[in-house]
C-alpha positions as a Markdown table, in Angstrom:
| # | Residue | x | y | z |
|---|---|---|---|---|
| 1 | Unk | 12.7 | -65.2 | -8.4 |
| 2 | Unk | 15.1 | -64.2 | -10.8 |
| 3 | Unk | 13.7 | -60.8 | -11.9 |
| 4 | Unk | 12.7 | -60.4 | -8.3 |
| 5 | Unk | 16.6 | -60.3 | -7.8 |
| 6 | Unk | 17.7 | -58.2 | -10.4 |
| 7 | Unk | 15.4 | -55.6 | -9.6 |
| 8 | Unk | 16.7 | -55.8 | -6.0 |
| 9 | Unk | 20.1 | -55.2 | -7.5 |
| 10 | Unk | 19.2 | -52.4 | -9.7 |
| 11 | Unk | 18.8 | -54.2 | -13.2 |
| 12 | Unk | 15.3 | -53.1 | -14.0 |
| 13 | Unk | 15.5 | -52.9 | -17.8 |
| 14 | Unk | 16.8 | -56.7 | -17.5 |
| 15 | Unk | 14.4 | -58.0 | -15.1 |
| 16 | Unk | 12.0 | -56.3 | -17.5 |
| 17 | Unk | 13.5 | -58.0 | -20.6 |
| 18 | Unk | 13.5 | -61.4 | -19.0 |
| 19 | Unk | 9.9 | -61.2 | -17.7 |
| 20 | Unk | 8.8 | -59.7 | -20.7 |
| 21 | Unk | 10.3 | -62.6 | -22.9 |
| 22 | Unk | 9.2 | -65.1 | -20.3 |
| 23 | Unk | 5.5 | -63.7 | -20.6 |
| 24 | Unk | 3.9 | -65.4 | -18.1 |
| 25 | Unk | 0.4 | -63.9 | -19.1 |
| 26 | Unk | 0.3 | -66.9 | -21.8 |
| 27 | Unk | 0.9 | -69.7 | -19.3 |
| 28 | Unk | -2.3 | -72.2 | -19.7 |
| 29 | Unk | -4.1 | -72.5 | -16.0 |
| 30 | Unk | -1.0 | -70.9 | -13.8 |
| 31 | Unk | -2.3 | -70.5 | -10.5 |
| 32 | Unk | -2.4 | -67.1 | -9.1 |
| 33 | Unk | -0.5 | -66.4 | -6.9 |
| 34 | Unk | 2.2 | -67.3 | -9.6 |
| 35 | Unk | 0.5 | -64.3 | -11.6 |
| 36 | Unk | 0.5 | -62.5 | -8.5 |
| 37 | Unk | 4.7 | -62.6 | -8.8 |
| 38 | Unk | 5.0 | -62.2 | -11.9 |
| 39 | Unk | 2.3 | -59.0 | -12.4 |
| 40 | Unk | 4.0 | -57.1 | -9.0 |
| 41 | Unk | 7.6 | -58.0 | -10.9 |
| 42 | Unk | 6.6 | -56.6 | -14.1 |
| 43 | Unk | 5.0 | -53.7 | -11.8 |
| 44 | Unk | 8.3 | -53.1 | -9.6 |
| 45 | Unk | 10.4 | -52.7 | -12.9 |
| 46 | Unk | 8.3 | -50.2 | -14.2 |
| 47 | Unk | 8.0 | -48.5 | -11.5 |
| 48 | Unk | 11.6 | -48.1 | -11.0 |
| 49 | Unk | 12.2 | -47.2 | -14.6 |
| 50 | Unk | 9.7 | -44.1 | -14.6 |
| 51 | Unk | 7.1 | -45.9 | -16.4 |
| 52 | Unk | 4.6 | -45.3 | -14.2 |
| 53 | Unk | 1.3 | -45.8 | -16.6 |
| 54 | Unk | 2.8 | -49.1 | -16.9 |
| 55 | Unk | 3.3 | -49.9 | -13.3 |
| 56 | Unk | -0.1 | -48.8 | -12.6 |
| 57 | Unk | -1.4 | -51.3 | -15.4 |
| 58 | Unk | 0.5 | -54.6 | -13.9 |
| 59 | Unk | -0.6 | -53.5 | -10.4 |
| 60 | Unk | -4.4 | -53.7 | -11.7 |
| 61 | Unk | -3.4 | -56.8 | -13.1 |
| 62 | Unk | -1.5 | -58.0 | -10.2 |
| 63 | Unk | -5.0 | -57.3 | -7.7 |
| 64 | Unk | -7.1 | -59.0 | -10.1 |
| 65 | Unk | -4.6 | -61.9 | -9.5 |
| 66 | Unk | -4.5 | -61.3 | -5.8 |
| 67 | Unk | -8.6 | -61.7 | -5.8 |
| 68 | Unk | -8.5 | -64.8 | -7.6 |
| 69 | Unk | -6.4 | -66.1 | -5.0 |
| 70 | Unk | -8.9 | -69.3 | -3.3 |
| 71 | Unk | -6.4 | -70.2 | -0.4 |
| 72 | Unk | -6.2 | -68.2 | 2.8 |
| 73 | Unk | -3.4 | -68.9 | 3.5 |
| 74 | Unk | -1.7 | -67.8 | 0.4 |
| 75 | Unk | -3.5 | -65.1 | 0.9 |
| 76 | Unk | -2.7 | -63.8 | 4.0 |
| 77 | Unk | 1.4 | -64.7 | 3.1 |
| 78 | Unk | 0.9 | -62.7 | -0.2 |
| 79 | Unk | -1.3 | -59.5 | 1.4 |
| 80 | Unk | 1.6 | -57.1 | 3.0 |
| 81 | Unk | 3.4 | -57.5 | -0.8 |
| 82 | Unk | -0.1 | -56.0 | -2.5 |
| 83 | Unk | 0.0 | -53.1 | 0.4 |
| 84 | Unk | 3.7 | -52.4 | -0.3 |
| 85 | Unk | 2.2 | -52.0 | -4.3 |
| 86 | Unk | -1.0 | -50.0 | -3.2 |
| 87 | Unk | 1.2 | -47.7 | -1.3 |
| 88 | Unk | 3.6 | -47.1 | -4.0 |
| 89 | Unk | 0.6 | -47.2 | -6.4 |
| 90 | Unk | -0.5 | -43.8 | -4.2 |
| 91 | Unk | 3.0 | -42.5 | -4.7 |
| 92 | Unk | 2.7 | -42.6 | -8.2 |
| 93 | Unk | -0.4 | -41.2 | -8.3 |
| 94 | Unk | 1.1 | -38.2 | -5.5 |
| 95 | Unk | -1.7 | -38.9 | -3.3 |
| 96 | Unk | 0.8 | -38.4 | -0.1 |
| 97 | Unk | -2.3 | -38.8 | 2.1 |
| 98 | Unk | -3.7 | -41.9 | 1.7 |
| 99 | Unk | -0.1 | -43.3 | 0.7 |
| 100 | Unk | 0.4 | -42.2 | 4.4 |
| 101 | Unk | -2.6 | -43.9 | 5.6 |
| 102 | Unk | -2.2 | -47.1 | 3.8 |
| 103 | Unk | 1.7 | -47.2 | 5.2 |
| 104 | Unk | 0.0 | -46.1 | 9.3 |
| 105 | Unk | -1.7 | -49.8 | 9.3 |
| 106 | Unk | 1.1 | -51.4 | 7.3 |
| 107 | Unk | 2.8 | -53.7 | 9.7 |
| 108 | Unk | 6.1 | -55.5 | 7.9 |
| 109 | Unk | 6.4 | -59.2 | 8.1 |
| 110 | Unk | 10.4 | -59.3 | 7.2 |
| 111 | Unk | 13.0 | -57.3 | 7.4 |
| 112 | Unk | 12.9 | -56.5 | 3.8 |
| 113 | Unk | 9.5 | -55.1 | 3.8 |
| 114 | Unk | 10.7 | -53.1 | 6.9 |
| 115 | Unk | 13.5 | -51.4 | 4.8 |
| 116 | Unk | 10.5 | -50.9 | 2.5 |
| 117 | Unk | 8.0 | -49.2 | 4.4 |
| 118 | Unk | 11.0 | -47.4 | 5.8 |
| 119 | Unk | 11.9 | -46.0 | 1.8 |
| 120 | Unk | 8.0 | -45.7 | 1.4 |
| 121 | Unk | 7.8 | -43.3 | 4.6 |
| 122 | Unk | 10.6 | -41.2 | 3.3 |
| 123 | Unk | 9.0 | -40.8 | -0.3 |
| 124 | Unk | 5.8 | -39.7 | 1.6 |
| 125 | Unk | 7.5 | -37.2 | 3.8 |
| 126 | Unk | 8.6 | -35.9 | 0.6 |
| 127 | Unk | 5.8 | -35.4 | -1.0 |
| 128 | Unk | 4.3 | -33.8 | 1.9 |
| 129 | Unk | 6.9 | -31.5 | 2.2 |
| 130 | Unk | 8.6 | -33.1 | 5.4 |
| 131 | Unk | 11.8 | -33.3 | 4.0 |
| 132 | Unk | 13.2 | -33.4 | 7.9 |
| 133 | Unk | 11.4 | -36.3 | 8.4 |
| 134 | Unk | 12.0 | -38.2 | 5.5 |
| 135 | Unk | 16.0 | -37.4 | 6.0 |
| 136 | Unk | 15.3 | -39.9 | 9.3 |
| 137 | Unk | 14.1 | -42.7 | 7.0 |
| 138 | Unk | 16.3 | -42.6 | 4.8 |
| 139 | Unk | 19.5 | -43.0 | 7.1 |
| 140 | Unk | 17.3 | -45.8 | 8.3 |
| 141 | Unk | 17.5 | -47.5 | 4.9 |
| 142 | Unk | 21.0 | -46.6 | 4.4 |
| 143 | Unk | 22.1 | -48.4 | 7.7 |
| 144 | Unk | 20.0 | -51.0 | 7.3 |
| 145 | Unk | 19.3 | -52.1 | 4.0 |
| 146 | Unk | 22.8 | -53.8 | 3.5 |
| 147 | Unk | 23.6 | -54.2 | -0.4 |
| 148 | Unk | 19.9 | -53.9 | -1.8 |
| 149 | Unk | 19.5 | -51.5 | -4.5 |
| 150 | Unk | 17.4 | -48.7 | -1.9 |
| 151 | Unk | 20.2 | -47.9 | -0.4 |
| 152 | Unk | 22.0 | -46.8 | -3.4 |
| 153 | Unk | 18.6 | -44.9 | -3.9 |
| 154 | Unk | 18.2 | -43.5 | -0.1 |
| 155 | Unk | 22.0 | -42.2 | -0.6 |
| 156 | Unk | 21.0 | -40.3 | -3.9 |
| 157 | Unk | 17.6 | -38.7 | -2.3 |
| 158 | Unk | 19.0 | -38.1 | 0.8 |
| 159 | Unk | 21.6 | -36.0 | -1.0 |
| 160 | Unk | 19.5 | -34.1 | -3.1 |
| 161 | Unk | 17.2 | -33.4 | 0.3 |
């Protein structure tokens, strides 16, 4: 939870450095959905720091964790946080379309993941060319998302748009 929050607040290379030392990989029997967090942490950080061959390999690792998942429940609690992941997993691979598809059924269970899919929408309009459109979710964001680190990011897109 730690990284998870300094990556909200915009300190990616130290969320990075304190998973990284942490290593979680080496834990003996940790149950997945712990790998689940700690893969889609390592993933987020990346992401946000341009590396995106790294992302891609801690979302591969954070599905295989997400299969190996037994109860439903956890399951179901932990699936709308691997569809946030495979939508930006389409972003970094600039397939806009099926990035748009994926985000269509996409149906946010907190507010959180709604200023998400709300960010996710505006890269996708982007890379489709819609920069209109994505101008709409990213004042979204900015009025919503309070003191999270995408609003700092919708201001800067929004102003290069």
């Amino acid at each position: 939870n730690y990284s998870a929050g300094l990556i909200e607040t915009g300190q990616f290379e130290k969320a990075l450095a304190v998973l990284q030392a942490a290593d979680f990989s080496k834990v003996p029997k940790a149950p997945p959905q712990s790998m689940l967090a700690y893969y889609i942490n390592l993933c987020s950080a990346c992401n946000e720091m341009g590396q995106k061959d790294q992302a891609s390999a801690y979302y591969s690792k954070a599905l295989a964790s997400f299969a190996m998942i037994k109860n439903e429940a956890v399951k179901k609690q932990m699936k709308s946080t691997i569809t946030v992941h495979t939508i930006e997993e389409h972003l970094r691979n600039e397939d806009y379309k099926e990035a748009d598809k994926v985000l269509a059924s996409f149906i946010p269970s907190t507010g959180r993941q709604t200023i998400d899919a709300e960010m996710l929408r505006a890269k996708v309009h982007i890379g489709l060319g819609e920069p209109e459109k994505a101008k709409e979710h990213l004042t979204f964001v900015i009025e919503n998302g309070n003191k999270l680190n995408v609003v700092t990011q919708a201001k800067e897109i929004l102003s290069s748009l």
